[in-house]
Short mmCIF file of C-alpha atoms in Angstrom, two decimals:
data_model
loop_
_atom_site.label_atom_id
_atom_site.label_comp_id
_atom_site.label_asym_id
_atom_site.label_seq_id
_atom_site.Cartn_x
_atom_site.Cartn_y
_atom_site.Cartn_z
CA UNK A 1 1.48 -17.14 11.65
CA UNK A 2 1.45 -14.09 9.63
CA UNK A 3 4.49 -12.64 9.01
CA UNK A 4 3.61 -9.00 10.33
CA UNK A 5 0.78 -9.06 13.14
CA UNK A 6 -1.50 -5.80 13.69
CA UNK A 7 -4.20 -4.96 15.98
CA UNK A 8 -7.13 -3.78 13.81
CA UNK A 9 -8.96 -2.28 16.30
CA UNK A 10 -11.39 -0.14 15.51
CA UNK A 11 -9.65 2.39 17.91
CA UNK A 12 -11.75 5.29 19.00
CA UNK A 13 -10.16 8.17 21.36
CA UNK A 14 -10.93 11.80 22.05
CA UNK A 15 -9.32 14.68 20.40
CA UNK A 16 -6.26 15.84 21.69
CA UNK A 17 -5.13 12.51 22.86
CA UNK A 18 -1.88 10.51 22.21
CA UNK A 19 -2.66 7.46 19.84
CA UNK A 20 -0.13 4.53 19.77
CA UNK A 21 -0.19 1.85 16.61
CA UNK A 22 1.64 -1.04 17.21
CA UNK A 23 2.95 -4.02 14.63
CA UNK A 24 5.21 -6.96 15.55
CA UNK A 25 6.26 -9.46 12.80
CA UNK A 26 8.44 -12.58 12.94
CA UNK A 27 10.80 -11.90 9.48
CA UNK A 28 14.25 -11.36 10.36
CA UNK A 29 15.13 -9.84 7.17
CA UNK A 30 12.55 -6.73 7.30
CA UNK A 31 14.90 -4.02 7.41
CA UNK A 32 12.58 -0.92 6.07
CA UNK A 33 9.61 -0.05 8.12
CA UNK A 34 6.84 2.55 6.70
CA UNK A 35 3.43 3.57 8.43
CA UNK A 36 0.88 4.67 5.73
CA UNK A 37 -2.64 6.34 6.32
CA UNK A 38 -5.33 5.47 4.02
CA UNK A 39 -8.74 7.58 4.18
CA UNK A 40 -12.02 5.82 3.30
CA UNK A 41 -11.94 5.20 -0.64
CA UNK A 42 -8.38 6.49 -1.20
CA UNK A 43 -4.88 4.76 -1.88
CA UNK A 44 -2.50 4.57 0.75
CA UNK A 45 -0.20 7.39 1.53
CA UNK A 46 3.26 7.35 2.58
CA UNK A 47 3.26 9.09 6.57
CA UNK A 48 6.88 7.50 7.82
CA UNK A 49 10.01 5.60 6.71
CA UNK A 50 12.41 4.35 9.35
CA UNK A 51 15.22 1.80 8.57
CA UNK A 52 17.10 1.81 12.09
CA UNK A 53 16.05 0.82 15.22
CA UNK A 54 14.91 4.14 17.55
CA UNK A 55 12.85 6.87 17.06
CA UNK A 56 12.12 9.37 14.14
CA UNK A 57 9.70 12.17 14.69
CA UNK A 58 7.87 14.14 12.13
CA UNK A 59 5.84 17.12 13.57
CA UNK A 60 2.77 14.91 15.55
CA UNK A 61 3.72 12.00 14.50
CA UNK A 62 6.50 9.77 16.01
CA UNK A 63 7.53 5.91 14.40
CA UNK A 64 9.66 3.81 16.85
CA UNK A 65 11.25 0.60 15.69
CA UNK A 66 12.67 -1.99 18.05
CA UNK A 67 14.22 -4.92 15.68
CA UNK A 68 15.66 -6.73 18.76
CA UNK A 69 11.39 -7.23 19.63
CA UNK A 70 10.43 -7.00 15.88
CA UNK A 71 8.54 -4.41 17.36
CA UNK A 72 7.65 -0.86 15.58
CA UNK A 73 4.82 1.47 16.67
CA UNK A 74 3.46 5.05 15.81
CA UNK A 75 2.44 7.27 17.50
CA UNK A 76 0.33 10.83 17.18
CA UNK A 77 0.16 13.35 19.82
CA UNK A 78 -2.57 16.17 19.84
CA UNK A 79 -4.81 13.68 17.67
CA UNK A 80 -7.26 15.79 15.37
CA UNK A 81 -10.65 14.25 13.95
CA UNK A 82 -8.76 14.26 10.31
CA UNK A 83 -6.44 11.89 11.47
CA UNK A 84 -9.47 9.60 11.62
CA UNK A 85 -7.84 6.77 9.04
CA UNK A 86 -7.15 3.56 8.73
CA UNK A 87 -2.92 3.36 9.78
CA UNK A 88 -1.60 0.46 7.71
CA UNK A 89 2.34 -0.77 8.56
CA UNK A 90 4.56 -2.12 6.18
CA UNK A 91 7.87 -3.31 5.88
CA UNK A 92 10.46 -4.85 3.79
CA UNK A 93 13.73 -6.68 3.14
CA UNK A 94 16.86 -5.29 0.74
CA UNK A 95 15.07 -4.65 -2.63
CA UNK A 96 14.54 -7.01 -5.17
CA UNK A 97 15.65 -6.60 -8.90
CA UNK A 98 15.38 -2.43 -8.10
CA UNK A 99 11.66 -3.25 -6.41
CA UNK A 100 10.74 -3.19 -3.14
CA UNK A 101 8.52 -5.55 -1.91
CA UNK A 102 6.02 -4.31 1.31
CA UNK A 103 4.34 -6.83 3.33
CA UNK A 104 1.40 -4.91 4.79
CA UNK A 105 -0.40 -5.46 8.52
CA UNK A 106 -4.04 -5.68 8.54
CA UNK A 107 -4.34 -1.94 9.64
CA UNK A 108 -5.52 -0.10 12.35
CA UNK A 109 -9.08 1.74 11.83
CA UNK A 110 -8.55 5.00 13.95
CA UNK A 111 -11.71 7.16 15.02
CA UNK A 112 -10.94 10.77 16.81
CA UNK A 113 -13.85 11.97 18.32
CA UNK A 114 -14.30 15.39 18.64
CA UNK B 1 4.24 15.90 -10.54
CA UNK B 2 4.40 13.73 -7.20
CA UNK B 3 1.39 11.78 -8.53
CA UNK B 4 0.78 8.51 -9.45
CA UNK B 5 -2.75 9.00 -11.73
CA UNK B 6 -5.29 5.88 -12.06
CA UNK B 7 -8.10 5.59 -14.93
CA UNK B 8 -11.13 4.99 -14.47
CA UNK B 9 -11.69 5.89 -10.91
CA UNK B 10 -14.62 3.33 -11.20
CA UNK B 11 -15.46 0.68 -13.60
CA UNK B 12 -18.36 -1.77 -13.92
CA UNK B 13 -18.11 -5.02 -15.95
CA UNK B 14 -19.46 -7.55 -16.67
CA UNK B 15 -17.90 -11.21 -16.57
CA UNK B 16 -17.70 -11.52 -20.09
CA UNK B 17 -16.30 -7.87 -20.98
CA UNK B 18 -12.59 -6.79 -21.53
CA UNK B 19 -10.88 -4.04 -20.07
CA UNK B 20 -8.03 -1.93 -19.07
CA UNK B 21 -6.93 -0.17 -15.86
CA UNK B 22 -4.12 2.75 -16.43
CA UNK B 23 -1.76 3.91 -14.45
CA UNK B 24 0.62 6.98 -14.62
CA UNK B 25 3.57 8.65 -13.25
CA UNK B 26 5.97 11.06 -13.95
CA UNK B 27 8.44 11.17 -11.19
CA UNK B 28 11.18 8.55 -13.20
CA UNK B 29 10.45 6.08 -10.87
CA UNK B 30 11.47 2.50 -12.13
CA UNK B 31 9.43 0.36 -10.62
CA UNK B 32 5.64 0.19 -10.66
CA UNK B 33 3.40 -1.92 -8.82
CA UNK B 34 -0.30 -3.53 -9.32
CA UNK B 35 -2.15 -4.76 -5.79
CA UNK B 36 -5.82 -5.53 -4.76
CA UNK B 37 -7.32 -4.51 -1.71
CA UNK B 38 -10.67 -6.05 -0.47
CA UNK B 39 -12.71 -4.06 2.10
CA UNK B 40 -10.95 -3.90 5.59
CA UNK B 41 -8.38 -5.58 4.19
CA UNK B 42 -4.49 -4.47 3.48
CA UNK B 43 -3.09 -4.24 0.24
CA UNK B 44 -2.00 -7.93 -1.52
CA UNK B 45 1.11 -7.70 -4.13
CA UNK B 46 -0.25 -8.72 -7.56
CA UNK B 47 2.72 -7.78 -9.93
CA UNK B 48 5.80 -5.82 -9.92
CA UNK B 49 7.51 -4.33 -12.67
CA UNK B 50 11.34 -3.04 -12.34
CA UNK B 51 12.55 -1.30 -14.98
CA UNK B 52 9.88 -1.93 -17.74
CA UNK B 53 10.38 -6.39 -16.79
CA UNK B 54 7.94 -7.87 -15.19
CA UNK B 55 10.01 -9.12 -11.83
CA UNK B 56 6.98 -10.20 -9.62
CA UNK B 57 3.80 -11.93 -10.81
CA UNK B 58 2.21 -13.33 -7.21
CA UNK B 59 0.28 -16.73 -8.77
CA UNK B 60 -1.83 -14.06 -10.41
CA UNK B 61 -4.91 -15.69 -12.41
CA UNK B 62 -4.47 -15.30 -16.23
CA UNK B 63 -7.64 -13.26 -16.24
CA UNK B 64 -5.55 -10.42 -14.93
CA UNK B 65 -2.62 -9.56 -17.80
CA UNK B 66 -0.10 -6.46 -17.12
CA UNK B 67 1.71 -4.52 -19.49
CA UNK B 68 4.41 -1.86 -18.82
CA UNK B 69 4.41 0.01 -22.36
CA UNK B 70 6.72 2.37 -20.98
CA UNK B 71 8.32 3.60 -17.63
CA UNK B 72 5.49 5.92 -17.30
CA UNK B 73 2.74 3.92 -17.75
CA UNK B 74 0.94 0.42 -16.42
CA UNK B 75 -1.67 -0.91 -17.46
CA UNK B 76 -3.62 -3.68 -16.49
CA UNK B 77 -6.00 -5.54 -18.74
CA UNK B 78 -8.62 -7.52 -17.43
CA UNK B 79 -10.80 -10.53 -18.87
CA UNK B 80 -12.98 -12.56 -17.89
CA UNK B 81 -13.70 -11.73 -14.48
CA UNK B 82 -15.32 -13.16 -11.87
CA UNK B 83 -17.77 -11.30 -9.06
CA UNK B 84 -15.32 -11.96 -6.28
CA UNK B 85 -12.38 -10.02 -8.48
CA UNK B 86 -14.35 -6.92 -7.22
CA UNK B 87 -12.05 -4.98 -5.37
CA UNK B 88 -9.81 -1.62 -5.17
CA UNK B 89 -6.96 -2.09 -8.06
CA UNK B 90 -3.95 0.52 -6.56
CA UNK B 91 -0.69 1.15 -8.50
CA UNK B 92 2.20 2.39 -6.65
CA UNK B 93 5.55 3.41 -8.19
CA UNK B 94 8.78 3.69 -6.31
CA UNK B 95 12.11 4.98 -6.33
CA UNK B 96 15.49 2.34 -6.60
CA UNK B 97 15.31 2.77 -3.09
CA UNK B 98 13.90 1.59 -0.38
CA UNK B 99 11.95 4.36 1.00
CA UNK B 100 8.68 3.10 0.09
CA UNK B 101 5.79 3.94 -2.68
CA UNK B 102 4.01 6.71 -3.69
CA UNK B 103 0.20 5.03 -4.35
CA UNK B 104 -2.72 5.88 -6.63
CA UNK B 105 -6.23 6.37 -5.41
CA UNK B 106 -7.16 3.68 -6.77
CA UNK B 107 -9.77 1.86 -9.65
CA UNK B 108 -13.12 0.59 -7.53
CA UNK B 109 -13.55 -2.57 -10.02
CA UNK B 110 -17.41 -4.42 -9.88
CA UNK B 111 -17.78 -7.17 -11.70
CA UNK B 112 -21.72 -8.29 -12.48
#
C-alpha cells in the first residue's frame, strides 16, 4: 500500500464548477499537508499549507484536512480553464536534520472546459 | 528573488557524456532538494541537502553525484547515463520550516 493514495483522474468539469481533490494516506506521523499545481512542463508550485485538522481557505481555493480519516481534500470554486493542472498532494512528518521530507500522491490531472 | 533558477532548461546527452545540472536560490533557504519526475508521475526524493551536508541520498545510483558548493547553489553532475534516466530533474529549496518548497521549473534531461 502506498503510503498516500490519490485518484489520478483525468478529471474534466465545466467552467464555473466546484472541483474537489481528494488524498488519503495511512502514515500516522504526516503532520504537514500541502496541495501543489503543476502546469504541463513546469515545476510544482506551492497552492496550500495546512498543519491542523479543518479548513483553510485562500480566495477559490479551500484545503480541508481530517487526520482522524487521514483524509485531506481541495477544493476550487468558480473553476477557470487556467486552473487546468495537474493538483499534486503532499505531506510530511516533523523535519528532518532542518529538511523536510514530502511524500507526493500520484496527482490529479484537472481539465476545465470552457 | 522568490525563485529557485535551473540550468539548462533542456539537455541532451549521450550515455557516455558528463554533465552538470545547476540550481539557484537566493531566498537563504537551508535546505535544497534534487527529485526526478517521469511523465504522469509525482515527484521521487533523490537527495537532500540541509545546511550545505548532504542529509538524504535515496539509494541514488552513483551515476548521479550532488554537490552543494554553497547555500546558494546545487548542482548535480551526471555520468554515465542510461536512456531510462530521462526525466524532469526539479530542485526545490525550503525554509527550516515546515511549510513546504519553493520548486524550479525544472531540467528536461534525454539521454541517447
Amino acid at each position: 500500500q502506498k503510503e498516500v493514495e490519490q485518484d489520478p483522474g483525468p478529471l474534466s468539469v465545466p467552467e464555473g464548477a466546484i472541483v474537489s481533490l481528494n488524498c488519503t494516506y495511512s502514515n500516522s506521523a504526516f503532520q504537514y499537508f500541502m496541495w501543489y499545481r503543476q502546469y504541463s512542463r513546469k515545476g510544482p508550485e506551492l497552492l496550500m499549507y495546512t498543519y491542523s485538522s479543518g479548513n483553510k481557505e485562500d480566495g477559490r481555493f479551500t484545503a480541508q484536512v481530517d487526520k482522524s480519516s487521514k483524509y485531506i481534500s481541495l477544493f476550487i470554486r468558480d473553476s477557470q480553464p487556467s486552473d487546468s493542472a495537474t493538483y499534486l498532494c503532499a505531506m510530511s512528518g516533523p523535519l528532518i536534520q532542518g529538511a523536510q521530507k514530502l511524500v507526493f500522491g500520484q496527482g490529479t490531472r484537472l481539465t476545465i472546459n470552457p | 528573488d522568490t525563485e529557485v533558477t535551473q540550468t539548462p532548461k533542456h539537455l541532451v546527452m549521450g550515455m557516455t557524456n558528463k554533465k552538470s545540472l545547476k540550481c539557484e536560490q537566493h531566498m537563504g533557504h537551508r535546505a535544497m532538494y534534487w527529485y526526478k519526475q517521469k511523465a504522469k508521475k509525482p515527484p521521487e526524493l533523490m537527495f537532500v541537502y540541509s545546511y550545505e551536508k548532504l542529509s538524504i541520498n535515496e539509494s541514488v545510483p552513483s551515476r548521479f553525484s550532488p554537490e552543494c558548493p554553497n547555500s546558494s547553489l546545487l548542482n548535480l553532475h551526471l555520468h554515465a547515463l542510461q536512456p531510462e534516466d530521462s526525466a524532469l530533474y526539479l530542485c526545490a529549496s525550503s525554509q527550516d520550516r515546515t511549510t513546504g518548497y519553493t520548486f524550479g521549473s525544472g531540467t528536461r534531461l534525454t539521454v541517447v
